[in-house]
XYZ file of C-alpha atoms in Angstrom:
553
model
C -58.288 118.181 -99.466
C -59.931 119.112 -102.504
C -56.678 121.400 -103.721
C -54.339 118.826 -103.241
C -57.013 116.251 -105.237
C -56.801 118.176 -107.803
C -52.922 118.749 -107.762
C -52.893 115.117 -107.471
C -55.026 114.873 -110.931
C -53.265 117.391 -112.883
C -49.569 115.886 -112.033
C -51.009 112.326 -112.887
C -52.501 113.530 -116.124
C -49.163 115.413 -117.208
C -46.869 112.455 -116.105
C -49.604 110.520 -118.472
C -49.131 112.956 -121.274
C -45.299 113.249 -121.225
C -45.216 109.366 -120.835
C -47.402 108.451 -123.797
C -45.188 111.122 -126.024
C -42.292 109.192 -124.829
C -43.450 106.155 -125.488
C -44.743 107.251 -128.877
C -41.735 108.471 -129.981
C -39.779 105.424 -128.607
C -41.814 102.807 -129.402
C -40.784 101.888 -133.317
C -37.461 101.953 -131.745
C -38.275 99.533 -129.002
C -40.004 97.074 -131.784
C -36.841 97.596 -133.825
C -34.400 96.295 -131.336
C -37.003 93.435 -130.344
C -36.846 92.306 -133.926
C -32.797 92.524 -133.763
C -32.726 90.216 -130.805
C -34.385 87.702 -133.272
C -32.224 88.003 -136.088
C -29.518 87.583 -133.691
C -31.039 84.170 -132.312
C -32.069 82.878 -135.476
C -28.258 84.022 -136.737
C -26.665 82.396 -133.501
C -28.550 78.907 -134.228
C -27.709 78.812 -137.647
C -31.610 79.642 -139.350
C -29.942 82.453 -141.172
C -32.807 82.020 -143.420
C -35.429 83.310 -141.267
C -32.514 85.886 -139.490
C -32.273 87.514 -143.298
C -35.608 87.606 -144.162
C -36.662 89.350 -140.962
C -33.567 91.589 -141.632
C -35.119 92.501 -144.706
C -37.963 93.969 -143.534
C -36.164 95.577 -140.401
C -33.985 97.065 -142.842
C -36.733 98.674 -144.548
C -38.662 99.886 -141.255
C -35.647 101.489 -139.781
C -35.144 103.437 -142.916
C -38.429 104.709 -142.759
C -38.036 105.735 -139.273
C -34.487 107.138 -139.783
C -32.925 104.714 -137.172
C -29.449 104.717 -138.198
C -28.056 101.885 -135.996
C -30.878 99.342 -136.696
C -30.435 100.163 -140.239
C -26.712 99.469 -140.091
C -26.891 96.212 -138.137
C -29.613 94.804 -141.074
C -27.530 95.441 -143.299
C -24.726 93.566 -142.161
C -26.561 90.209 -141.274
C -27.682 90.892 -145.259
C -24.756 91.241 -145.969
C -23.085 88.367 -143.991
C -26.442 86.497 -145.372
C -25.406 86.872 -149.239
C -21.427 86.135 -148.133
C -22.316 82.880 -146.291
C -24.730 81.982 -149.907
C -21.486 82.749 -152.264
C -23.620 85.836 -153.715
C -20.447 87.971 -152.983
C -21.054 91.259 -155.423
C -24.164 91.769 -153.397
C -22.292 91.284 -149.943
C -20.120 94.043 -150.688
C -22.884 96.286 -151.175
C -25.134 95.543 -148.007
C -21.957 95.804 -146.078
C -20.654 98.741 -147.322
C -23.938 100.329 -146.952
C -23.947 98.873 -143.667
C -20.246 100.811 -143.070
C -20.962 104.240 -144.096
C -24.176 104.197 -141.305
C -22.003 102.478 -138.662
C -19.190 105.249 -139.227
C -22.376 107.995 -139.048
C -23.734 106.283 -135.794
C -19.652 106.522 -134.375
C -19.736 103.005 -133.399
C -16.202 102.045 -133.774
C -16.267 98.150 -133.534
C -18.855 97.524 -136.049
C -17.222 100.048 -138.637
C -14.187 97.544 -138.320
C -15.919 94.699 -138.729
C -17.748 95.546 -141.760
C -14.218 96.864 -143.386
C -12.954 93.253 -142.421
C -15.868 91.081 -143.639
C -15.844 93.385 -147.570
C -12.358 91.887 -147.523
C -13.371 89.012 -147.059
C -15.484 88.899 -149.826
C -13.006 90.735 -151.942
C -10.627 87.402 -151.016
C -13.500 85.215 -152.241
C -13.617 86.854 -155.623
C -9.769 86.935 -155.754
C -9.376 90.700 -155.347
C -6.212 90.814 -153.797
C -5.396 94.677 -153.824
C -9.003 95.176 -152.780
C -9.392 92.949 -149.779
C -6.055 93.970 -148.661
C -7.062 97.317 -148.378
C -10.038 96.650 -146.714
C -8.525 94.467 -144.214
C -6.095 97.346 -143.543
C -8.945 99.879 -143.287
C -10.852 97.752 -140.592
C -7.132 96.893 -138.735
C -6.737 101.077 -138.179
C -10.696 101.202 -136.830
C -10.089 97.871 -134.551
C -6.893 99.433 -133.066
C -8.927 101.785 -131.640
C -11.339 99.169 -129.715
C -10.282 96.434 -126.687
C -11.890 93.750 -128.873
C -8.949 91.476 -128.879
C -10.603 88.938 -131.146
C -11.704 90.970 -133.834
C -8.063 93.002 -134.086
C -6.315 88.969 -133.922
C -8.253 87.862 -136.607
C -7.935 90.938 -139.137
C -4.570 90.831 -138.685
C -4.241 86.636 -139.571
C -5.942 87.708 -142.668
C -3.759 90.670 -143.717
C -0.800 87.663 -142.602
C -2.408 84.813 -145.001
C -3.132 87.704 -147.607
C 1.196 88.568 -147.916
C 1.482 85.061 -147.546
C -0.514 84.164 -150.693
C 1.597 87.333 -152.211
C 5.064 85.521 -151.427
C 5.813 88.485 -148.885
C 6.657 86.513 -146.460
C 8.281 89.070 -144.014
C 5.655 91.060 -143.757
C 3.071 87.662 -143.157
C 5.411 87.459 -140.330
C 4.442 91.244 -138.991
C 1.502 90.660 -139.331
C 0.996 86.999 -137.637
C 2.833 88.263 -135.084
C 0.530 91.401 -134.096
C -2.086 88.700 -134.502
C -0.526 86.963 -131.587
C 0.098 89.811 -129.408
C -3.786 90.838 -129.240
C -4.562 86.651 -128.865
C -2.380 86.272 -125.479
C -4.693 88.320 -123.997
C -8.260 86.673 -125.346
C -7.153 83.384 -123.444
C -8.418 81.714 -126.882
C -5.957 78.548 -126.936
C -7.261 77.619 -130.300
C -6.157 80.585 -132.067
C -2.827 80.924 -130.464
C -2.270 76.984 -131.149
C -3.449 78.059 -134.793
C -1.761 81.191 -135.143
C 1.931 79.363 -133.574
C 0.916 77.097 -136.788
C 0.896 79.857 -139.079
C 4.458 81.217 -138.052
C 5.469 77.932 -138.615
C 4.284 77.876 -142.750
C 5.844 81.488 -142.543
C 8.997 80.214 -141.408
C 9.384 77.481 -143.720
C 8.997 79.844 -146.383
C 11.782 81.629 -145.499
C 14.019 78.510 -144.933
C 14.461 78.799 -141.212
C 14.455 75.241 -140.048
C 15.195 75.758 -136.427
C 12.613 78.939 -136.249
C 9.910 76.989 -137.804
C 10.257 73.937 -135.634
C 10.045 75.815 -132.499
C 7.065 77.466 -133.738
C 5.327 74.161 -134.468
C 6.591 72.494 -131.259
C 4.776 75.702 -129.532
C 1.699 75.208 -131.069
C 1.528 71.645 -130.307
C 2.316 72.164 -126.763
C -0.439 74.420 -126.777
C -3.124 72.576 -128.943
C -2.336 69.702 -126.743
C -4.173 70.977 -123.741
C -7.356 71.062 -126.147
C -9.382 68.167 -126.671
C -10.356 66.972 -130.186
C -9.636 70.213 -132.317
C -8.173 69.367 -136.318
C -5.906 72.358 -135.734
C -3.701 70.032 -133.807
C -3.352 67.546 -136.522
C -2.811 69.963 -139.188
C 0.437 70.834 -136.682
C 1.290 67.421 -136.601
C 1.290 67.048 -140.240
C 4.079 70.565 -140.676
C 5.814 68.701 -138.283
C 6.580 65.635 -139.629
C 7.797 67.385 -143.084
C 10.286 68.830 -141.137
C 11.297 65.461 -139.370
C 11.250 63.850 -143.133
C 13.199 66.508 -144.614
C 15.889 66.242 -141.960
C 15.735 62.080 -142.459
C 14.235 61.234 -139.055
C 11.923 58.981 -140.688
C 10.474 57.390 -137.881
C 10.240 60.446 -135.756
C 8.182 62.360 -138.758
C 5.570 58.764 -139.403
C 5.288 59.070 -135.621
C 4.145 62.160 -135.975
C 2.037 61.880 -139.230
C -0.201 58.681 -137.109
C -0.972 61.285 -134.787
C -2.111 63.530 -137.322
C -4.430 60.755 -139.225
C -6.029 59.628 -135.458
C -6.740 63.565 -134.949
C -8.321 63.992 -138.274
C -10.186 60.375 -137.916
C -11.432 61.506 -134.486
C -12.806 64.852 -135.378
C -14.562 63.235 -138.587
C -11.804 65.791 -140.889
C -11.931 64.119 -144.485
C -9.866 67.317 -145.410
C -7.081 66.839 -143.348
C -6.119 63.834 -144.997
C -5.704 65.385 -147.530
C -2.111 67.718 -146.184
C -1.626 63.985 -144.661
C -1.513 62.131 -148.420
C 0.293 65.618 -149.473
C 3.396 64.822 -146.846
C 3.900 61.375 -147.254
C 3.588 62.108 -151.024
C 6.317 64.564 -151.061
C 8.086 61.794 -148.885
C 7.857 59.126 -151.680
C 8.631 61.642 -154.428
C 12.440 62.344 -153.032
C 13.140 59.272 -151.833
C 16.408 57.580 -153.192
C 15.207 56.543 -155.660
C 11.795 57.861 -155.984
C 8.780 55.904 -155.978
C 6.638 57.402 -158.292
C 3.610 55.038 -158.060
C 2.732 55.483 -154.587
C 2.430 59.347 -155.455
C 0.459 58.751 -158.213
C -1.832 56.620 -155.545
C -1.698 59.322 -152.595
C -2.840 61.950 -154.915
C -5.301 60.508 -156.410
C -6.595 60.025 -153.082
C -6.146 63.278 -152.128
C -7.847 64.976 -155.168
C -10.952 62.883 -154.164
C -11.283 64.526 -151.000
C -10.588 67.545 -152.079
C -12.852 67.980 -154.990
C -15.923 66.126 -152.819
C -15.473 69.295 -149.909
C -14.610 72.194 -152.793
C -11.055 72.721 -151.686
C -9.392 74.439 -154.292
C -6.353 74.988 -152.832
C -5.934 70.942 -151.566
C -6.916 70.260 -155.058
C -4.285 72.057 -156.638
C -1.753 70.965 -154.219
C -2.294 67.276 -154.788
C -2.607 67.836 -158.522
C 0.822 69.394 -158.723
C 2.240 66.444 -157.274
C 0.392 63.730 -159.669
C 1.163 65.541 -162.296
C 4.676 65.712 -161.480
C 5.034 61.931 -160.791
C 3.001 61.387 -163.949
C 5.464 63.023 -165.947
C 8.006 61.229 -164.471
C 6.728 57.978 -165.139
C 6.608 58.855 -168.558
C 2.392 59.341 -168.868
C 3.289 62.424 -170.081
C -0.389 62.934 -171.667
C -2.488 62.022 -168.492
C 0.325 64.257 -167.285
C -0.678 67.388 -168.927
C -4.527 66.632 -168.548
C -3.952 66.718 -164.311
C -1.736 69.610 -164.789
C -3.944 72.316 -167.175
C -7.012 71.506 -164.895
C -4.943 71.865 -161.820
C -3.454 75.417 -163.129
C -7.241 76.578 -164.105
C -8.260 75.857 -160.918
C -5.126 77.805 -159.332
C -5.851 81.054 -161.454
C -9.976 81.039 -161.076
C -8.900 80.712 -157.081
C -5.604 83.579 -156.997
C -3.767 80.542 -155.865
C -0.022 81.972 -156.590
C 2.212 79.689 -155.194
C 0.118 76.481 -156.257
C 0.230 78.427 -159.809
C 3.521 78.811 -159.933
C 4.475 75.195 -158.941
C 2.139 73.991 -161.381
C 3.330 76.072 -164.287
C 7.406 75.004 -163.405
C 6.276 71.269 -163.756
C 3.641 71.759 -167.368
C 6.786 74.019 -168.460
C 9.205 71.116 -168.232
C 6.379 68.720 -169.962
C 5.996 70.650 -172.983
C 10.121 70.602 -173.226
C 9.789 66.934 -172.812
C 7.059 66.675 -176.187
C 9.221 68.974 -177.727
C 6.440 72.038 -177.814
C 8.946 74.724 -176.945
C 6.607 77.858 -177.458
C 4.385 76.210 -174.805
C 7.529 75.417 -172.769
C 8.612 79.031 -172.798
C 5.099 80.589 -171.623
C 4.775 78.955 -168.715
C 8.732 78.986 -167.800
C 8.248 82.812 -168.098
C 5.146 82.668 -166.134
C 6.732 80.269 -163.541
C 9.401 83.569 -163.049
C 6.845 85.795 -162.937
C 4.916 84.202 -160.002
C 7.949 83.250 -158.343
C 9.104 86.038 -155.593
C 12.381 83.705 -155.248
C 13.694 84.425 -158.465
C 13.179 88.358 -158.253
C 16.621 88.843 -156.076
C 19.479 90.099 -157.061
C 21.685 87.144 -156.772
C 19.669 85.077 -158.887
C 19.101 87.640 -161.531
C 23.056 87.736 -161.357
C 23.368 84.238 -161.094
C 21.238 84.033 -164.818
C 22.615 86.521 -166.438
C 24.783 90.263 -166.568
C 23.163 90.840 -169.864
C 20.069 91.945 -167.871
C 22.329 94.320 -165.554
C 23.511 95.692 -168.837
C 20.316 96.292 -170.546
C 18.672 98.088 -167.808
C 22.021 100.416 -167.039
C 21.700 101.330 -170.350
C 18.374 101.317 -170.798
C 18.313 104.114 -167.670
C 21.450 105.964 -169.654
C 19.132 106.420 -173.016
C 16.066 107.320 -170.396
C 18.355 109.557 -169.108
C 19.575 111.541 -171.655
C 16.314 111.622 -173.493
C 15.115 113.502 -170.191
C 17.759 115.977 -170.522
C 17.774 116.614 -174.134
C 13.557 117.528 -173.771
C 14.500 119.148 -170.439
C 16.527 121.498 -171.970
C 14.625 121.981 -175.326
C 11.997 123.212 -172.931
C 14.248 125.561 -170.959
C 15.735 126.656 -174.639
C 12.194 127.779 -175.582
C 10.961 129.045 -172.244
C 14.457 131.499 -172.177
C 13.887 132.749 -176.109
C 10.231 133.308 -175.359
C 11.419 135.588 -172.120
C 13.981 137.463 -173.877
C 11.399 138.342 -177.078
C 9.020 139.522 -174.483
C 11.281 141.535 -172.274
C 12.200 143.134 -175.640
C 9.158 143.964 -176.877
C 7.878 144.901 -173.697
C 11.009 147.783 -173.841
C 9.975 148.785 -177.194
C 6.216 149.308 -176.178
C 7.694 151.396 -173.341
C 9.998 153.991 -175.228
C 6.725 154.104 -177.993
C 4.498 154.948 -175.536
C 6.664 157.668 -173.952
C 7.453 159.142 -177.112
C 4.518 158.864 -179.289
C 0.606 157.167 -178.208
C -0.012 157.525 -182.215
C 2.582 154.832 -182.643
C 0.854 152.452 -179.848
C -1.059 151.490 -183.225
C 2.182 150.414 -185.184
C 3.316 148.684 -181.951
C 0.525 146.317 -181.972
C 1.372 145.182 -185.487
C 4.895 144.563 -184.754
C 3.907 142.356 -181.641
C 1.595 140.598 -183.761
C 4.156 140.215 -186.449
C 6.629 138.921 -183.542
C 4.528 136.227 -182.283
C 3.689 134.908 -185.367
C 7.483 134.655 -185.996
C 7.281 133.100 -182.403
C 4.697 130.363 -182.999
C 6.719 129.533 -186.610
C 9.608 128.862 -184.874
C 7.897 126.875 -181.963
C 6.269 124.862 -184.414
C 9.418 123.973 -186.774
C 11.031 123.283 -183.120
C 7.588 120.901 -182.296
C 8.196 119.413 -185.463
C 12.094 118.507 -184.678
C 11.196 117.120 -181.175
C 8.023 114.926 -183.255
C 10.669 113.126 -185.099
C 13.073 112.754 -182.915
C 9.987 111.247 -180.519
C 9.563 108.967 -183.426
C 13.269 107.477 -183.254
C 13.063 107.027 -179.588
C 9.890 105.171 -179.764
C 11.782 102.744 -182.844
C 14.787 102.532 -180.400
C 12.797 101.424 -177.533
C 11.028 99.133 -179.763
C 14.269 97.545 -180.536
C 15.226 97.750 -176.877
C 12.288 95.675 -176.229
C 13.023 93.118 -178.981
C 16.541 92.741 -177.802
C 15.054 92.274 -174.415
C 12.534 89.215 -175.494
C 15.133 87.232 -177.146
C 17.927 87.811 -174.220
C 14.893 86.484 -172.103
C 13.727 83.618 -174.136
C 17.340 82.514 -175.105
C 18.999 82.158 -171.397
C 16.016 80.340 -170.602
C 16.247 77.868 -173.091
C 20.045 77.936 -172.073
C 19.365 77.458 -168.567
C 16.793 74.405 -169.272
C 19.305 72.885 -171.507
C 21.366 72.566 -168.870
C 18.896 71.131 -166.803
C 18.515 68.308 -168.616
C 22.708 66.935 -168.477
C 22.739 67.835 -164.663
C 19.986 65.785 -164.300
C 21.442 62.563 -165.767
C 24.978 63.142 -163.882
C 22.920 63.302 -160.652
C 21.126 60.368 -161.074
C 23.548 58.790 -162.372
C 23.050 55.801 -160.021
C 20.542 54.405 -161.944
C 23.043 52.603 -164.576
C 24.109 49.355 -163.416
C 27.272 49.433 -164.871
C 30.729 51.567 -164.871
C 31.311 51.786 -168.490
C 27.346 52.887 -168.671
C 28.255 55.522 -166.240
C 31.294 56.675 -167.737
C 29.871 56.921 -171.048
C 26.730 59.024 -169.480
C 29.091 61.241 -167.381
C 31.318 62.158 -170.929
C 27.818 62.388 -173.118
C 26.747 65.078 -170.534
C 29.654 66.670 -169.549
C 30.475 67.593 -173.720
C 27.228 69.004 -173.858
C 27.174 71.074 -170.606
C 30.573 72.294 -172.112
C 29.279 73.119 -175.288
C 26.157 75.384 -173.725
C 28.845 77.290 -171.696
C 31.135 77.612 -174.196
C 28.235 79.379 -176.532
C 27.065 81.514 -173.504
C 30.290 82.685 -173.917
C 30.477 82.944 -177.149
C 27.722 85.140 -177.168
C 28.845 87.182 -174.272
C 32.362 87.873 -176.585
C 29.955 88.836 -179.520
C 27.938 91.687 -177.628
C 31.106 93.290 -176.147
C-alpha cells in the first residue's frame, strides 16, 4: 500500500509539473487569442474603435512573445481600422506588414485577403497599376483556397478595375470568373449584382441583345430578394436600354420601379443613376429639352455631393454642363464643367474625364479660345480607348500611317548604320590583334631580347587604335546630333499634323450639325439657304484636306 502511495504521489506531482510548464508556455498564447475574440466582436458590431485600440496593444504583446499569427491578424484589423478612417498610406503599411507574417505563418486565405484589401486602398488613392497588381497577387493566393466569396469578390474588383481602364474584354474575363466561384456561394445578391455588372460591360461594347439578357437575368434573380437597392440600380440599366430602343413606356415602367426600390430601401444615391437616365432621355429627345436636364442634374449633383459620390457627381455634372452649353449659358457652363473634370482626375475617374473634357473642348471652340479647345480635344483622344483603333485612326487621317512607316524606316536604318559601325570596329580591332599577336609569336621564337621592342610597338599600335576609335566616336557624335535635329523635326511635323486635322475635323462638326438639325427652321427657303451655307463650307474643308494631301506627296 505504501509503494503504490507513493507511485501515486510521484505520477501526480510529475503530471503537475509537466502541466504547469504547459500551461506556462501556453498561456500568453491562450490570453492572445481571448483578446482576438474581442476585437472580432467589437469589429463584427461595428465599435471598431475599441476593436483597434485593443488591436494595438495585442499587436504589441504578440510581438514580444513572437506569436506570428496573432501578430498578423492585429495588424490587419489596424489596417482595415485606418482603411475604414480614409488614413490609406498607413493601411498599406499595417497590411502589408500584416502579409509578409501571414505568408510566414502559411495561412493561405489571409495572405489573399490582405493582397486584396492593399488594393483596395491603392484604388482609394487612385493607384491604378498598383491596386491592380495587388488584386492579381491576392486572385493567384485565393485560387488556391475553397473560399468562394473571397475569390468572387477579388475578381469583381480586377473586373471594375479594366472597366475603369476602358478594357472592356478583359472586365468581361474577369466578371465572369467572378460568377463562376458565386454559383456556388448560393449568395443571390452578388450574382443579381454581378449579372448587373455584365450588363455595364456589355453596353460598353455595344451589344444590345447581350446586355439585355444580362440585365433581364439579374432582375429575375434580384427579384426573389426582398428590399435590396441592387435591384433598382438593374431597373434603372434597363430602362436606358428600353429608351434607347424608343419603348418609352416600357423603359418609365421600368424607371418607377427603380424610384419605389430606392424610396423603400431609404437609397438617396440611387436617384441619382435615376435623374442620370431620364436626363439622358430629355437630352436626345427630338428636339431636346434642355431645361429639364438642367433641372434633373441639378438634382442629382445635390445628392451626390451630400453622400461624397464622386463618380455620381461627375456623371450628373457632365450632363448640366452639356445642356448648359447648349442653352447658350456658356459661362455657368464652363464653371459646372472645370469642377466636374477636377473632381474626375483627383478620383481616376477616366471615362467621366473623358466625357467631360469632349464637352469643355467644344465650349472653348464655341468662345473662340482655341488653345484651350485643342488641350482638352487632345486629352479627350487620349482617354478615349474608342478612338485608339485602327479604323478610326484611318478614318482621321493616312498622314499618321505615313509618319510612323517612315518614322520606323529612319529608326530602322539608324539601327543598321550603328549596328554595323560597331561590327566595323569590333572586326578592325580583331584583325590588329590577331596580327600583333603573330608578330609577338615569331619575336619570341626568334629573339626574347626583342620581347622589349615588341612591347613598344603594341603600345604604339593601340594608341593608333584608340586615335582612330576616337575620330570614329567623334563621326558617330555628330551624326547622333543630326538624328536627334531630325527627330526633333519629326516631332514638330507630328504636333501640327495632330493639331491641324483636329481643328479640321471640328470644323466639320460644326456644318453637319446645322444640316442635321436642320428641322429647326420654319421655313423652306431658310432651309435651303442653311443646307447651301453648309454644304460650301464642308466642301471647302475637304477640298483643303486635299489640297494638303497633294502638297506632301
Amino acid at each position: 500500500f505504501s509503494n503504490h502511495k507513493q507511485l501515486f504521489f510521484t505520477f501526480a506531482l510529475s503530471f503537475l509539473s509537466i502541466f504547469t510548464i504547459t500551461y506556462g508556455q501556453t498561456n500568453p498564447e491562450r490570453i492572445a487569442i481571448q483578446k482576438l475574440d474581442k476585437i472580432k466582436n467589437f469589429w463584427d458590431n461595428n465599435n471598431q474603435d475599441s476593436a483597434y485600440q485593443l488591436a494595438l496593444q495585442l499587436q504589441k504583446e504578440a510581438s514580444l512573445n513572437a506569436l506570428d499569427h496573432i501578430e498578423a491578424k492585429s495588424n490587419y484589423y489596424i489596417g482595415r481600422y485606418h482603411q475604414n478612417i480614409g488614413s490609406l498610406d498607413s493601411s498599406i503599411y499595417y497590411l502589408k506588414n500584416s502579409n509578409l507574417q501571414f505568408i510566414k505563418v502559411n495561412d493561405t486565405l489571409k495572405t489573399g485577403m490582405t493582397s486584396f484589401l492593399i488594393g483596395v486602398s491603392y484604388t482609394y488613392l487612385g493607384e491604378i497599376d498598383s491596386s491592380l497588381n495587388h488584386y492579381k497577387i491576392g486572385k493567384q493566393w485565393l485560387e488556391h483556397t475553397n473560399d468562394s466569396v473571397w475569390n468572387s469578390t477579388c475578381n469583381n474588383y480586377i473586373s471594375i478595375t479594366y472597366f475603369e481602364l476602358g478594357n472592356y474584354p478583359l472586365s468581361l474575363k474577369y466578371c465572369l470568373q467572378s460568377l463562376d466561384y458565386l454559383k456556388t456561394s448560393h449568395n443571390k445578391t452578388a450574382i443579381g449584382n454581378t449579372y448587373n455588372t455584365i450588363g455595364n460591360i456589355y453596353r460598353k461594347m455595344h451589344e444590345p441583345q447581350k446586355e439585355e439578357q444580362a440585365y433581364l437575368n439579374a432582375i429575375s434573380i434580384l427579384e426573389q430578394i426582398p428590399l435590396n437597392y441592387e435591384l433598382g440600380m438593374t431597373y434603372n440599366n434597363i430602362s436606358e436600354i428600353y429608351l434607347d430602343k424608343g419603348e418609352i413606356e416600357k423603359g418609365f415602367e421600368f424607371l418607377e420601379k427603380a424610384k419605389n426600390c430606392y424610396e423603400k430601401m431609404e437609397y438617396p444615391l440611387g436617384m441619382c443613376s435615376y435623374f442620370s437616365v431620364i436626363s439622358h432621355y430629355y437630352f436626345y429627345k427630338n428636339p431636346p429639352q434642355y431645361d429639364k436636364v438642367i433641372e434633373l442634374s441639378k438634382k442629382s449633383i445635390e445628392i451626390a455631393s451630400e453622400y461624397k459620390d464622386p463618380r455620381q457627381y461627375a456623371d450628373a455634372a457632365h450632363y448640366l454642363g452639356r445642356a448648359l452649353l447648349y442653352s447658350k449659358q456658356i459661362n455657368e457652363a464652363e464653371k459646372v464643367l472645370l469642377k466636374a473634370i477636377k473632381t474626375a482626375s483627383e478620383h481616376s475617374l477616366i471615362n467621366e474625364k473623358a466625357n467631360i473634357s469632349g464637352v469643355l473642348s467644344d465650349l472653348y471652340q464655341k468662345k473662340n479660345q482655341f488653345k484651350k479647345a485643342l488641350k482638352y480635344n487632345k486629352q479627350f483622344y487620349q482617354l478615349k480607348d474608342s478612338l485608339y483603333d485602327a479604323e478610326k485612326v484611318k478614318e482621321f487621317t493616312s498622314l499618321d500611317l505615313k509618319y510612323q512607316f517612315e518614322q520606323k524606316q529612319f529608326n530602322d536604318s539608324l539601327k543598321n548604320a550603328l549596328e554595323k559601325t560597331s561590327l566595323s570596329l569590333q572586326y578592325d580591332t580583331e584583325i590588329k590583334t590577331q596580327s600583333l599577336q603573330k608578330k609577338f609569336l615569331l619575336i619570341i621564337s626568334i629573339l626574347l631580347i626583342g620581347f622589349a621592342f615588341f612591347l613598344l610597338l603594341v603600345s604604339i599600335k593601340r594608341k593608333k587604335i584608340n586615335t582612330t576609335l576616337a575620330a570614329k566616336n567623334t563621326i558617330i557624335g555628330k551624326q547622333n546630333e543630326e538624328i536627334q535635329k531630325a527627330l526633333m523635326e519629326l516631332q514638330k511635323l507630328d504636333e501640327f499634323k495632330q493639331t491641324f486635322i483636329n481643328m479640321l475635323v471640328h470644323d466639320l462638326k460644326n456644318p453637319l450639325n446645322a444640316l442635321v438639325n436642320i428641322d429647326v427652321f420654319p421655313t423652306e427657303k431658310e432651309r435651303l439657304a442653311i443646307t447651301k451655307h453648309n454644304s460650301n463650307q464642308m466642301h471647302n474643308l475637304v477640298l483643303n484636306m486635299l489640297d494638303i494631301s497633294r502638297a506632301e506627296n
